Each structure stands twice: as C-alpha cells, then as structure tokens.
PDB file of C-alpha atoms (C1' of nucleotides) in Angstrom:
ATOM      1  CA  UNK A 965      60.917  38.705 -43.873  1.00 90.00           C
ATOM      2  CA  UNK A 966      62.633  40.873 -46.464  1.00 94.00           C
ATOM      3  CA  UNK A 967      60.886  42.898 -49.200  1.00 96.00           C
ATOM      4  CA  UNK A 968      60.973  39.894 -51.535  1.00 97.00           C
ATOM      5  CA  UNK A 969      59.012  37.803 -49.030  1.00 98.00           C
ATOM      6  CA  UNK A 970      56.454  40.607 -48.780  1.00 98.00           C
ATOM      7  CA  UNK A 971      56.036  40.630 -52.525  1.00 98.00           C
ATOM      8  CA  UNK A 972      55.604  36.875 -52.566  1.00 98.00           C
ATOM      9  CA  UNK A 973      52.877  37.150 -49.945  1.00 98.00           C
ATOM     10  CA  UNK A 974      51.203  39.850 -51.992  1.00 98.00           C
ATOM     11  CA  UNK A 975      51.223  37.647 -55.073  1.00 98.00           C
ATOM     12  CA  UNK A 976      49.861  34.673 -53.187  1.00 98.00           C
ATOM     13  CA  UNK A 977      47.075  36.671 -51.557  1.00 98.00           C
ATOM     14  CA  UNK A 978      45.957  37.926 -54.953  1.00 97.00           C
ATOM     15  CA  UNK A 979      46.091  34.543 -56.616  1.00 98.00           C
ATOM     16  CA  UNK A 980      47.542  31.473 -54.946  1.00 98.00           C
ATOM     17  CA  UNK A 981      47.248  29.443 -58.157  1.00 98.00           C
ATOM     18  CA  UNK A 982      50.071  31.368 -59.808  1.00 97.00           C
ATOM     19  CA  UNK A 983      52.956  29.101 -60.685  1.00 97.00           C
ATOM     20  CA  UNK A 984      56.281  29.418 -58.952  1.00 98.00           C
ATOM     21  CA  UNK A 985      57.918  29.852 -62.340  1.00 97.00           C
ATOM     22  CA  UNK A 986      55.707  32.853 -63.099  1.00 97.00           C
ATOM     23  CA  UNK A 987      56.257  34.578 -59.762  1.00 97.00           C
ATOM     24  CA  UNK A 988      59.958  33.774 -59.827  1.00 97.00           C
ATOM     25  CA  UNK A 989      60.336  35.511 -63.188  1.00 97.00           C
ATOM     26  CA  UNK A 990      58.664  38.667 -61.827  1.00 97.00           C
ATOM     27  CA  UNK A 991      61.069  38.705 -58.895  1.00 97.00           C
ATOM     28  CA  UNK A 992      64.222  37.836 -60.877  1.00 97.00           C
ATOM     29  CA  UNK A 993      64.570  34.572 -59.017  1.00 97.00           C
ATOM     30  CA  UNK A 994      64.772  30.940 -60.023  1.00 96.00           C
ATOM     31  CA  UNK A 995      61.728  28.753 -59.384  1.00 97.00           C
ATOM     32  CA  UNK A 996      63.504  26.612 -56.774  1.00 97.00           C
ATOM     33  CA  UNK A 997      64.680  29.681 -54.873  1.00 97.00           C
ATOM     34  CA  UNK A 998      61.131  30.973 -54.739  1.00 98.00           C
ATOM     35  CA  UNK A 999      59.811  27.594 -53.772  1.00 98.00           C
ATOM     36  CA  UNK A1000      62.293  27.551 -50.925  1.00 97.00           C
ATOM     37  CA  UNK A1001      61.046  30.874 -49.624  1.00 97.00           C
ATOM     38  CA  UNK A1002      57.427  29.822 -49.775  1.00 98.00           C
ATOM     39  CA  UNK A1003      58.237  26.623 -47.930  1.00 98.00           C
ATOM     40  CA  UNK A1004      59.951  28.571 -45.183  1.00 97.00           C
ATOM     41  CA  UNK A1005      57.074  31.034 -44.926  1.00 98.00           C
ATOM     42  CA  UNK A1006      54.728  28.093 -44.431  1.00 98.00           C
ATOM     43  CA  UNK A1007      57.043  26.403 -41.940  1.00 97.00           C
ATOM     44  CA  UNK A1008      57.309  29.611 -39.902  1.00 97.00           C
ATOM     45  CA  UNK A1009      53.529  29.942 -39.883  1.00 97.00           C
ATOM     46  CA  UNK A1010      53.480  33.241 -41.783  1.00 98.00           C
ATOM     47  CA  UNK A1011      51.374  31.465 -44.373  1.00 98.00           C
ATOM     48  CA  UNK A1012      48.756  29.595 -42.394  1.00 98.00           C
ATOM     49  CA  UNK A1013      46.996  27.835 -45.221  1.00 97.00           C
ATOM     50  CA  UNK A1014      45.852  28.274 -48.771  1.00 98.00           C
ATOM     51  CA  UNK A1015      42.106  28.493 -49.204  1.00 98.00           C
ATOM     52  CA  UNK A1016      39.360  29.845 -51.451  1.00 98.00           C
ATOM     53  CA  UNK A1017      37.119  32.900 -51.179  1.00 98.00           C
ATOM     54  CA  UNK A1018      33.485  32.004 -51.737  1.00 98.00           C
ATOM     55  CA  UNK A1019      30.498  34.068 -52.819  1.00 98.00           C
ATOM     56  CA  UNK A1020      28.069  34.405 -49.882  1.00 98.00           C
ATOM     57  CA  UNK A1021      25.051  34.805 -52.175  1.00 97.00           C
ATOM     58  CA  UNK A1022      25.763  31.505 -53.908  1.00 97.00           C
ATOM     59  CA  UNK A1023      25.795  29.818 -50.501  1.00 98.00           C
ATOM     60  CA  UNK A1024      22.515  31.373 -49.433  1.00 97.00           C
ATOM     61  CA  UNK A1025      24.107  33.726 -46.944  1.00 98.00           C
ATOM     62  CA  UNK A1026      23.244  37.134 -48.339  1.00 98.00           C
ATOM     63  CA  UNK A1027      22.382  38.583 -44.965  1.00 98.00           C
ATOM     64  CA  UNK A1028      25.289  39.900 -42.916  1.00 98.00           C
ATOM     65  CA  UNK A1029      25.345  41.501 -39.473  1.00 98.00           C
ATOM     66  CA  UNK A1030      27.586  42.370 -36.569  1.00 98.00           C
ATOM     67  CA  UNK A1031      26.154  41.394 -33.199  1.00 98.00           C
ATOM     68  CA  UNK A1032      27.385  42.978 -29.983  1.00 98.00           C
ATOM     69  CA  UNK A1033      26.802  40.718 -27.021  1.00 98.00           C
ATOM     70  CA  UNK A1034      26.754  41.710 -23.374  1.00 97.00           C
ATOM     71  CA  UNK A1035      26.969  38.762 -21.002  1.00 95.00           C
ATOM     72  CA  UNK A1036      26.203  38.127 -17.355  1.00 91.00           C
ATOM     73  CA  UNK A1037      29.701  38.058 -15.928  1.00 89.00           C
ATOM     74  CA  UNK A1038      32.461  36.327 -17.823  1.00 90.00           C
ATOM     75  CA  UNK A1039      30.715  33.872 -20.099  1.00 93.00           C
ATOM     76  CA  UNK A1040      32.946  33.722 -23.151  1.00 94.00           C
ATOM     77  CA  UNK A1041      33.206  29.954 -23.074  1.00 95.00           C
ATOM     78  CA  UNK A1042      29.509  29.236 -23.357  1.00 95.00           C
ATOM     79  CA  UNK A1043      29.295  31.983 -25.965  1.00 97.00           C
ATOM     80  CA  UNK A1044      32.072  30.392 -27.957  1.00 97.00           C
ATOM     81  CA  UNK A1045      30.344  27.027 -27.900  1.00 97.00           C
ATOM     82  CA  UNK A1046      27.215  28.491 -29.454  1.00 97.00           C
ATOM     83  CA  UNK A1047      29.211  30.502 -31.981  1.00 98.00           C
ATOM     84  CA  UNK A1048      31.347  27.590 -33.050  1.00 98.00           C
ATOM     85  CA  UNK A1049      28.421  25.238 -33.433  1.00 97.00           C
ATOM     86  CA  UNK A1050      26.619  27.650 -35.750  1.00 98.00           C
ATOM     87  CA  UNK A1051      28.090  27.860 -39.258  1.00 98.00           C
ATOM     88  CA  UNK A1052      26.445  31.271 -39.614  1.00 98.00           C
ATOM     89  CA  UNK A1053      28.959  32.751 -37.191  1.00 98.00           C
ATOM     90  CA  UNK A1054      32.141  33.665 -39.033  1.00 98.00           C
ATOM     91  CA  UNK A1055      33.935  35.487 -36.263  1.00 98.00           C
ATOM     92  CA  UNK A1056      33.813  35.994 -32.525  1.00 98.00           C
ATOM     93  CA  UNK A1057      36.020  38.505 -30.763  1.00 98.00           C
ATOM     94  CA  UNK A1058      36.204  39.413 -27.100  1.00 98.00           C
ATOM     95  CA  UNK A1059      36.440  43.206 -26.957  1.00 98.00           C
ATOM     96  CA  UNK A1060      37.054  46.073 -24.577  1.00 96.00           C
ATOM     97  CA  UNK A1061      34.226  48.597 -24.435  1.00 87.00           C
ATOM     98  CA  UNK A1062      30.569  48.385 -23.584  1.00 87.00           C
ATOM     99  CA  UNK A1063      30.134  44.966 -25.197  1.00 82.00           C
ATOM    100  CA  UNK A1064      31.664  41.700 -24.094  1.00 93.00           C
ATOM    101  CA  UNK A1065      31.918  40.198 -27.541  1.00 98.00           C
ATOM    102  CA  UNK A1066      31.378  41.000 -31.196  1.00 98.00           C
ATOM    103  CA  UNK A1067      30.085  38.385 -33.606  1.00 98.00           C
ATOM    104  CA  UNK A1068      30.209  38.563 -37.369  1.00 98.00           C
ATOM    105  CA  UNK A1069      27.291  36.635 -38.741  1.00 98.00           C
ATOM    106  CA  UNK A1070      26.083  35.541 -42.166  1.00 98.00           C
ATOM    107  CA  UNK A1071      22.610  34.061 -42.547  1.00 98.00           C
ATOM    108  CA  UNK A1072      20.066  33.559 -45.272  1.00 98.00           C
ATOM    109  CA  UNK A1073      17.892  36.432 -44.049  1.00 98.00           C
ATOM    110  CA  UNK A1074      16.816  38.399 -40.983  1.00 98.00           C
ATOM    111  CA  UNK A1075      14.952  35.368 -39.655  1.00 98.00           C
ATOM    112  CA  UNK A1076      18.237  33.511 -39.586  1.00 98.00           C
ATOM    113  CA  UNK A1077      19.727  36.198 -37.384  1.00 98.00           C
ATOM    114  CA  UNK A1078      16.787  36.035 -35.014  1.00 98.00           C
ATOM    115  CA  UNK A1079      17.281  32.275 -34.748  1.00 98.00           C
ATOM    116  CA  UNK A1080      20.837  32.855 -33.637  1.00 98.00           C
ATOM    117  CA  UNK A1081      19.808  35.519 -31.126  1.00 98.00           C
ATOM    118  CA  UNK A1082      17.306  33.084 -29.655  1.00 98.00           C
ATOM    119  CA  UNK A1083      20.007  30.477 -29.198  1.00 97.00           C
ATOM    120  CA  UNK A1084      22.269  33.045 -27.594  1.00 98.00           C
ATOM    121  CA  UNK A1085      19.652  34.127 -25.058  1.00 97.00           C
ATOM    122  CA  UNK A1086      18.693  30.515 -24.365  1.00 97.00           C
ATOM    123  CA  UNK A1087      22.098  29.954 -22.809  1.00 96.00           C
ATOM    124  CA  UNK A1088      21.021  32.266 -19.985  1.00 96.00           C
ATOM    125  CA  UNK A1089      24.414  33.936 -20.152  1.00 95.00           C
ATOM    126  CA  UNK A1090      23.388  36.843 -22.362  1.00 97.00           C
ATOM    127  CA  UNK A1091      22.059  40.057 -20.862  1.00 96.00           C
ATOM    128  CA  UNK A1092      21.493  42.002 -24.063  1.00 97.00           C
ATOM    129  CA  UNK A1093      22.540  42.183 -27.685  1.00 97.00           C
ATOM    130  CA  UNK A1094      22.748  44.935 -30.263  1.00 97.00           C
ATOM    131  CA  UNK A1095      22.744  43.988 -33.905  1.00 98.00           C
ATOM    132  CA  UNK A1096      24.113  46.079 -36.757  1.00 98.00           C
ATOM    133  CA  UNK A1097      22.715  44.850 -40.032  1.00 98.00           C
ATOM    134  CA  UNK A1098      25.027  45.330 -43.004  1.00 98.00           C
ATOM    135  CA  UNK A1099      23.319  47.276 -45.794  1.00 98.00           C
ATOM    136  CA  UNK A1100      26.310  47.298 -48.092  1.00 98.00           C
ATOM    137  CA  UNK A1101      29.869  46.047 -47.901  1.00 98.00           C
ATOM    138  CA  UNK A1102      32.271  48.625 -49.272  1.00 98.00           C
ATOM    139  CA  UNK A1103      35.479  46.775 -48.567  1.00 98.00           C
ATOM    140  CA  UNK A1104      36.265  43.236 -47.552  1.00 97.00           C
ATOM    141  CA  UNK A1105      39.829  42.301 -48.240  1.00 96.00           C
ATOM    142  CA  UNK A1106      42.000  40.270 -45.937  1.00 95.00           C
ATOM    143  CA  UNK A1107      45.212  41.341 -44.323  1.00 97.00           C
ATOM    144  CA  UNK A1108      47.635  43.218 -46.598  1.00 95.00           C
ATOM    145  CA  UNK A1109      51.334  42.448 -46.554  1.00 93.00           C
TER     146      UNK A1109
ATOM    147  CA  UNK B1054      25.065  23.344 -56.453  1.00 90.00           C
ATOM    148  CA  UNK B1055      24.464  19.803 -55.342  1.00 94.00           C
ATOM    149  CA  UNK B1056      25.847  18.162 -52.177  1.00 97.00           C
ATOM    150  CA  UNK B1057      28.999  17.129 -54.039  1.00 97.00           C
ATOM    151  CA  UNK B1058      29.744  20.738 -54.949  1.00 98.00           C
ATOM    152  CA  UNK B1059      29.310  21.664 -51.289  1.00 98.00           C
ATOM    153  CA  UNK B1060      31.796  19.025 -50.267  1.00 98.00           C
ATOM    154  CA  UNK B1061      34.260  20.245 -52.867  1.00 98.00           C
ATOM    155  CA  UNK B1062      33.956  23.774 -51.500  1.00 98.00           C
ATOM    156  CA  UNK B1063      34.524  22.446 -48.003  1.00 98.00           C
ATOM    157  CA  UNK B1064      37.672  20.637 -49.080  1.00 98.00           C
ATOM    158  CA  UNK B1065      39.003  23.682 -50.884  1.00 98.00           C
ATOM    159  CA  UNK B1066      38.317  26.022 -47.982  1.00 98.00           C
ATOM    160  CA  UNK B1067      40.244  23.715 -45.643  1.00 97.00           C
ATOM    161  CA  UNK B1068      43.176  23.258 -47.987  1.00 98.00           C
ATOM    162  CA  UNK B1069      43.209  24.497 -51.547  1.00 98.00           C
ATOM    163  CA  UNK B1070      46.484  22.716 -52.276  1.00 98.00           C
ATOM    164  CA  UNK B1071      44.835  19.303 -52.185  1.00 98.00           C
ATOM    165  CA  UNK B1072      45.164  17.536 -55.489  1.00 97.00           C
ATOM    166  CA  UNK B1073      42.158  16.859 -57.663  1.00 98.00           C
ATOM    167  CA  UNK B1074      43.047  13.183 -57.631  1.00 97.00           C
ATOM    168  CA  UNK B1075      42.908  13.086 -53.838  1.00 97.00           C
ATOM    169  CA  UNK B1076      39.590  14.899 -53.565  1.00 98.00           C
ATOM    170  CA  UNK B1077      38.126  12.941 -56.448  1.00 98.00           C
ATOM    171  CA  UNK B1078      38.916   9.661 -54.700  1.00 97.00           C
ATOM    172  CA  UNK B1079      37.111  10.820 -51.529  1.00 97.00           C
ATOM    173  CA  UNK B1080      34.053  11.699 -53.588  1.00 97.00           C
ATOM    174  CA  UNK B1081      34.105   8.575 -55.799  1.00 97.00           C
ATOM    175  CA  UNK B1082      34.744  10.693 -58.868  1.00 97.00           C
ATOM    176  CA  UNK B1083      37.387  10.807 -61.558  1.00 96.00           C
ATOM    177  CA  UNK B1084      39.919  13.648 -61.475  1.00 97.00           C
ATOM    178  CA  UNK B1085      38.653  15.239 -64.715  1.00 97.00           C
ATOM    179  CA  UNK B1086      35.056  15.160 -63.479  1.00 97.00           C
ATOM    180  CA  UNK B1087      36.118  16.958 -60.339  1.00 98.00           C
ATOM    181  CA  UNK B1088      38.220  19.387 -62.303  1.00 98.00           C
ATOM    182  CA  UNK B1089      35.196  20.161 -64.414  1.00 97.00           C
ATOM    183  CA  UNK B1090      33.096  20.959 -61.374  1.00 98.00           C
ATOM    184  CA  UNK B1091      35.748  23.247 -59.919  1.00 98.00           C
ATOM    185  CA  UNK B1092      36.080  25.042 -63.243  1.00 98.00           C
ATOM    186  CA  UNK B1093      32.343  25.625 -63.356  1.00 98.00           C
ATOM    187  CA  UNK B1094      32.266  26.837 -59.750  1.00 98.00           C
ATOM    188  CA  UNK B1095      34.949  29.368 -60.643  1.00 98.00           C
ATOM    189  CA  UNK B1096      33.181  30.407 -63.839  1.00 97.00           C
ATOM    190  CA  UNK B1097      29.917  30.934 -61.956  1.00 97.00           C
ATOM    191  CA  UNK B1098      31.723  33.049 -59.383  1.00 97.00           C
ATOM    192  CA  UNK B1099      30.971  30.742 -56.471  1.00 98.00           C
ATOM    193  CA  UNK B1100      34.727  30.424 -56.016  1.00 98.00           C
ATOM    194  CA  UNK B1101      36.016  33.967 -56.253  1.00 98.00           C
ATOM    195  CA  UNK B1102      39.726  33.297 -55.956  1.00 97.00           C
ATOM    196  CA  UNK B1103      42.339  31.112 -54.375  1.00 98.00           C
ATOM    197  CA  UNK B1104      44.347  32.869 -51.703  1.00 98.00           C
ATOM    198  CA  UNK B1105      46.413  32.397 -48.556  1.00 98.00           C
ATOM    199  CA  UNK B1106      45.664  33.099 -44.896  1.00 98.00           C
ATOM    200  CA  UNK B1107      48.481  35.045 -43.275  1.00 98.00           C
ATOM    201  CA  UNK B1108      49.530  35.420 -39.661  1.00 98.00           C
ATOM    202  CA  UNK B1109      48.819  39.018 -38.524  1.00 98.00           C
ATOM    203  CA  UNK B1110      51.611  38.926 -35.932  1.00 97.00           C
ATOM    204  CA  UNK B1111      54.207  38.067 -38.543  1.00 97.00           C
ATOM    205  CA  UNK B1112      53.091  41.093 -40.536  1.00 97.00           C
ATOM    206  CA  UNK B1113      53.262  43.421 -37.566  1.00 97.00           C
ATOM    207  CA  UNK B1114      49.512  43.763 -37.234  1.00 98.00           C
ATOM    208  CA  UNK B1115      48.841  42.302 -33.807  1.00 98.00           C
ATOM    209  CA  UNK B1116      46.386  45.006 -32.849  1.00 98.00           C
ATOM    210  CA  UNK B1117      42.814  44.533 -34.027  1.00 98.00           C
ATOM    211  CA  UNK B1118      39.751  46.726 -33.510  1.00 98.00           C
ATOM    212  CA  UNK B1119      36.261  47.411 -34.796  1.00 98.00           C
ATOM    213  CA  UNK B1120      35.551  51.089 -35.341  1.00 98.00           C
ATOM    214  CA  UNK B1121      32.005  52.420 -35.513  1.00 98.00           C
ATOM    215  CA  UNK B1122      31.835  55.635 -37.495  1.00 98.00           C
ATOM    216  CA  UNK B1123      29.058  58.199 -37.419  1.00 97.00           C
ATOM    217  CA  UNK B1124      29.219  60.676 -40.290  1.00 95.00           C
ATOM    218  CA  UNK B1125      27.768  64.092 -41.036  1.00 91.00           C
ATOM    219  CA  UNK B1126      25.071  63.154 -43.517  1.00 88.00           C
ATOM    220  CA  UNK B1127      25.760  60.532 -46.131  1.00 90.00           C
ATOM    221  CA  UNK B1128      29.522  60.477 -46.518  1.00 93.00           C
ATOM    222  CA  UNK B1129      30.261  56.867 -47.374  1.00 94.00           C
ATOM    223  CA  UNK B1130      32.270  57.742 -50.444  1.00 95.00           C
ATOM    224  CA  UNK B1131      34.863  59.888 -48.717  1.00 96.00           C
ATOM    225  CA  UNK B1132      34.963  57.287 -45.943  1.00 97.00           C
ATOM    226  CA  UNK B1133      35.613  54.561 -48.450  1.00 97.00           C
ATOM    227  CA  UNK B1134      38.478  56.494 -50.006  1.00 97.00           C
ATOM    228  CA  UNK B1135      40.230  56.747 -46.654  1.00 97.00           C
ATOM    229  CA  UNK B1136      39.533  53.114 -45.817  1.00 98.00           C
ATOM    230  CA  UNK B1137      40.735  51.793 -49.148  1.00 98.00           C
ATOM    231  CA  UNK B1138      43.923  53.832 -49.090  1.00 97.00           C
ATOM    232  CA  UNK B1139      44.889  52.478 -45.673  1.00 98.00           C
ATOM    233  CA  UNK B1140      46.104  48.880 -45.700  1.00 98.00           C
ATOM    234  CA  UNK B1141      45.221  48.661 -42.019  1.00 98.00           C
ATOM    235  CA  UNK B1142      41.522  48.664 -42.884  1.00 98.00           C
ATOM    236  CA  UNK B1143      40.415  45.167 -43.747  1.00 98.00           C
ATOM    237  CA  UNK B1144      36.702  45.758 -43.994  1.00 98.00           C
ATOM    238  CA  UNK B1145      34.194  48.559 -44.281  1.00 98.00           C
ATOM    239  CA  UNK B1146      30.460  47.973 -44.051  1.00 98.00           C
ATOM    240  CA  UNK B1147      27.612  50.436 -44.208  1.00 98.00           C
ATOM    241  CA  UNK B1148      25.171  49.403 -41.463  1.00 98.00           C
ATOM    242  CA  UNK B1149      21.719  50.099 -40.112  1.00 96.00           C
ATOM    243  CA  UNK B1150      21.679  51.176 -36.488  1.00 87.00           C
ATOM    244  CA  UNK B1151      23.233  54.058 -34.597  1.00 87.00           C
ATOM    245  CA  UNK B1152      26.463  53.932 -36.611  1.00 83.00           C
ATOM    246  CA  UNK B1153      26.850  54.762 -40.277  1.00 93.00           C
ATOM    247  CA  UNK B1154      29.716  52.379 -40.900  1.00 98.00           C
ATOM    248  CA  UNK B1155      31.762  49.684 -39.228  1.00 98.00           C
ATOM    249  CA  UNK B1156      35.460  49.277 -39.969  1.00 98.00           C
ATOM    250  CA  UNK B1157      37.575  46.257 -39.154  1.00 98.00           C
ATOM    251  CA  UNK B1158      41.112  47.431 -38.582  1.00 98.00           C
ATOM    252  CA  UNK B1159      44.491  45.790 -37.994  1.00 98.00           C
ATOM    253  CA  UNK B1160      47.444  47.920 -36.939  1.00 98.00           C
ATOM    254  CA  UNK B1161      50.777  47.448 -35.235  1.00 98.00           C
ATOM    255  CA  UNK B1162      49.506  48.909 -31.953  1.00 98.00           C
ATOM    256  CA  UNK B1163      47.064  51.363 -30.406  1.00 98.00           C
ATOM    257  CA  UNK B1164      49.006  54.257 -31.857  1.00 98.00           C
ATOM    258  CA  UNK B1165      48.303  52.881 -35.299  1.00 98.00           C
ATOM    259  CA  UNK B1166      44.585  52.998 -34.581  1.00 98.00           C
ATOM    260  CA  UNK B1167      44.816  56.594 -33.396  1.00 98.00           C
ATOM    261  CA  UNK B1168      46.585  57.490 -36.634  1.00 98.00           C
ATOM    262  CA  UNK B1169      43.663  56.113 -38.568  1.00 98.00           C
ATOM    263  CA  UNK B1170      41.124  57.932 -36.410  1.00 98.00           C
ATOM    264  CA  UNK B1171      42.996  61.185 -37.040  1.00 98.00           C
ATOM    265  CA  UNK B1172      42.790  60.636 -40.779  1.00 97.00           C
ATOM    266  CA  UNK B1173      39.088  59.879 -40.512  1.00 98.00           C
ATOM    267  CA  UNK B1174      38.321  63.066 -38.587  1.00 97.00           C
ATOM    268  CA  UNK B1175      40.509  65.113 -40.937  1.00 97.00           C
ATOM    269  CA  UNK B1176      38.053  64.456 -43.738  1.00 96.00           C
ATOM    270  CA  UNK B1177      35.567  66.636 -41.864  1.00 96.00           C
ATOM    271  CA  UNK B1178      32.871  64.087 -42.607  1.00 95.00           C
ATOM    272  CA  UNK B1179      33.077  62.223 -39.312  1.00 97.00           C
ATOM    273  CA  UNK B1180      31.014  63.291 -36.328  1.00 97.00           C
ATOM    274  CA  UNK B1181      32.123  60.662 -33.853  1.00 97.00           C
ATOM    275  CA  UNK B1182      33.674  57.225 -33.649  1.00 97.00           C
ATOM    276  CA  UNK B1183      33.533  54.409 -31.137  1.00 97.00           C
ATOM    277  CA  UNK B1184      36.299  51.845 -31.131  1.00 98.00           C
ATOM    278  CA  UNK B1185      36.076  48.311 -29.794  1.00 98.00           C
ATOM    279  CA  UNK B1186      39.539  46.932 -29.227  1.00 98.00           C
ATOM    280  CA  UNK B1187      39.832  43.194 -29.677  1.00 98.00           C
ATOM    281  CA  UNK B1188      41.308  41.542 -26.598  1.00 98.00           C
ATOM    282  CA  UNK B1189      41.087  38.023 -27.926  1.00 98.00           C
ATOM    283  CA  UNK B1190      39.809  36.411 -31.094  1.00 98.00           C
ATOM    284  CA  UNK B1191      37.845  33.281 -30.312  1.00 98.00           C
ATOM    285  CA  UNK B1192      36.775  32.425 -33.818  1.00 98.00           C
ATOM    286  CA  UNK B1193      37.824  33.678 -37.216  1.00 97.00           C
ATOM    287  CA  UNK B1194      36.869  31.304 -39.951  1.00 96.00           C
ATOM    288  CA  UNK B1195      35.499  32.343 -43.285  1.00 95.00           C
ATOM    289  CA  UNK B1196      32.145  31.418 -44.729  1.00 97.00           C
ATOM    290  CA  UNK B1197      31.154  27.767 -44.323  1.00 95.00           C
ATOM    291  CA  UNK B1198      29.612  25.850 -47.191  1.00 92.00           C
TER     292      UNK B1198
ATOM    293  C1'  DG C1142      30.954  11.313 -66.172  1.00 73.17           C
ATOM    294  C1'  DG C1143      35.138   8.045 -67.393  1.00 73.17           C
ATOM    295  C1'  DT C1144      39.891   6.796 -69.700  1.00 73.17           C
ATOM    296  C1'  DG C1145      44.449   7.514 -71.247  1.00 73.17           C
ATOM    297  C1'  DA C1146      48.046  10.345 -72.420  1.00 73.17           C
ATOM    298  C1'  DA C1147      50.582  14.661 -73.228  1.00 73.17           C
ATOM    299  C1'  DA C1148      51.955  19.042 -71.360  1.00 73.17           C
ATOM    300  C1'  DG C1149      53.479  21.281 -67.532  1.00 73.17           C
ATOM    301  C1'  DA C1150      54.449  22.193 -62.618  1.00 73.17           C
ATOM    302  C1'  DT C1151      56.398  20.803 -58.380  1.00 73.17           C
ATOM    303  C1'  DC C1152      60.162  19.721 -55.715  1.00 73.17           C
ATOM    304  C1'  DC C1153      63.922  16.873 -54.943  1.00 73.17           C
ATOM    305  C1'  DC C1154      69.402  16.813 -54.968  1.00 73.17           C
ATOM    306  C1'  DG C1155      74.143  18.502 -55.647  1.00 73.17           C
ATOM    307  C1'  DC C1156      76.893  22.475 -56.428  1.00 73.17           C
ATOM    308  C1'  DA C1157      78.264  27.281 -56.153  1.00 73.17           C
ATOM    309  C1'  DT C1158      78.327  31.847 -54.108  1.00 73.17           C
TER     310       DT C1158
ATOM    311  C1'  DA D 511      72.478  30.694 -45.280  1.00 73.17           C
ATOM    312  C1'  DT D 512      70.629  31.522 -49.986  1.00 73.17           C
ATOM    313  C1'  DG D 513      70.313  30.905 -55.018  1.00 73.17           C
ATOM    314  C1'  DC D 514      70.841  28.071 -59.357  1.00 73.17           C
ATOM    315  C1'  DG D 515      70.541  24.189 -62.791  1.00 73.17           C
ATOM    316  C1'  DG D 516      68.945  19.616 -64.020  1.00 73.17           C
ATOM    317  C1'  DG D 517      65.817  15.999 -63.790  1.00 73.17           C
ATOM    318  C1'  DA D 518      62.545  12.598 -61.623  1.00 73.17           C
ATOM    319  C1'  DT D 519      57.822  12.617 -60.128  1.00 73.17           C
ATOM    320  C1'  DC D 520      53.367  13.911 -59.919  1.00 73.17           C
ATOM    321  C1'  DT D 521      49.427  16.898 -61.335  1.00 73.17           C
ATOM    322  C1'  DT D 522      46.768  19.112 -64.302  1.00 73.17           C
ATOM    323  C1'  DT D 523      44.249  19.147 -68.402  1.00 73.17           C
ATOM    324  C1'  DC D 524      43.648  17.835 -72.845  1.00 73.17           C
ATOM    325  C1'  DA D 525      40.886  14.916 -76.677  1.00 73.17           C
ATOM    326  C1'  DC D 526      37.788  11.175 -77.204  1.00 73.17           C
ATOM    327  C1'  DC D 527      34.335   7.585 -75.770  1.00 73.17           C
TER     328       DC D 527
END
DNA sequence: GGTGAAAGATCCCGCAT
DNA sequence: ATGCGGGATCTTTCACC
C-alpha cells in the first residue's frame, strides 16, 4: 500500500470504467504494471468489488431514514433476519449507546417506513424504536483512500 | 424502467466488470441491445457512476460511528464545510427529530473520532453531539433494484 | 432489437532492473 | 519483487438492416 496504490484506489472510486492505459499514463507507469497492482489489490481484498451507484429516486426510494432499535435482550439475529429480508434496509449496525442497533432505510415514502416498523415489532424482540427521517442529504460519498 | 432494466441494474451492482455479452446471454438479448440500455440508464442518471467498494481495514479506517449533531440555530452550511473537508466523514444528513444532523464517520480509532468532535465544536455552531460507536456491522449493502 | 466487423482494451508471457 | 514491451484474445461499439 504505497502512495501509488492510494492514487489508483482514488481513480477507481471516482470512475472504475477508466482504462488502465489512461490511469497508467497519469501515474507514469506502463499499463501492465498498473494492471498488476490492481490485480494484487483485488487479491488482497482491498478492492472488494466493482459496482455501480444508483439514483434512489429512479428506483422509487426517495424516502430515507435512520432507525434506532432497542431490543429485549440480545436479539441481533432475529433483527438481522428481518433487515436482510427487506430490500429497503441498506445497513444494519450494532452500536454502543442507548440503542441496540441502527438501521439505514430507503423506502418509497413514510408508509414504507411504517411497514418496516410493523415487521420489526412483530418479531416481539423490539422494545422501542426511534426514527430520524432524512430531510436532505448533504454528503454521501463512500470511503476515501 | 422495465423488468429487464431492473435485472441489468442488479447484475451491475453485484459485479460491474461482467461483460455485456455475458449479461446479454442471461437476458436473451444481443450485446449491442444491452449496451444500448446501459447507455440510456447512464444518460438518464439512473446509473450515477461505476466505482469500487474498498475494505475499510486496509485503509486504516476500522473505527465506525454515527454522530448526532445538535446545532445552535440553523448551521448546516458550516457543518457541511467541516464534514466535506474531513475524509473521515462519509455521510451527512439533515434529519427531523431531536438531532439536526447525522454524520457517518470512519476513523482509525476512537481518538480519530474525538479529533472530529473537537473540530465540530470549534466552529461554535454545535450545541451537543451524541455518538453511537459501531461494534459490529451486520449489513452494509447499497440500494437494491 | 439483431448482425457483423472494426477499433480498442485487457491480460497473458518473457525479459530486465 | 516490480516494471516494461509485444502480441494474442476478447470486449466494446460502431454502421446498417
């Protein structure tokens, strides 16, 4: 992981369709040398996968919220099952603090969120939830190398 | 946005390095027809960009937390400046509820989080913060088509 | 939306530093 | 161990039906 690798990761995060030849030129490297580095970064798991960023509005998921969940005892497993089964749930983190878990959720509208809350309570494992509805997203970039 | 487009988006989210020929075969389409659809999805902004998922540990960002920020009055702009300037901040959302904003943060360790909190308070715009340290991430997938 | 072909990128291998 | 040059192979991306 030298500075050149960092720059490569930066390039790929910005636009993973860039050609190796193009990036190599910017880094004063030959295309095969760059290709070699990328291959190693993938093999070492630094690069997990290449994917696409999608527009939530176009997919009918304009509504975004963070849901704090407090469970009865340790009930992460049942929580995870519900979260995983629902495509509206993008993230689930177990956290320290007053909540047991934080969910990041994207639904069509507020009714979609209520649907999810109903399913959460139906498990019997949830004591209470607190939802923070996103009014505006100011920043949403991934990890920066 | 027909069912075929949805499937294309699903394929690309899983692995954007798949060849058009491969995906086309799975969808009983010719490569150019598929290429055309992808081009249109990009032009319409449904596909925002192609990028890579990186391993936080490899980038020395093993520590993750959600920070709720309560400001003096409406101070989103100054908050955004601090958030944007700090590569540790991945997301910033203005929310309804007891907090004014939620930040998703990735740092090397707890000390890195405290650094950020110091910078936030130094703006003079922050009344209080509440940080939820992530103990374990159970789910972290992007949006699902 | 399909076909065929040209332009271009990937990604080997062998060699050198 | 890492980088370079050449070249085979495969993909993308035309123009045309």
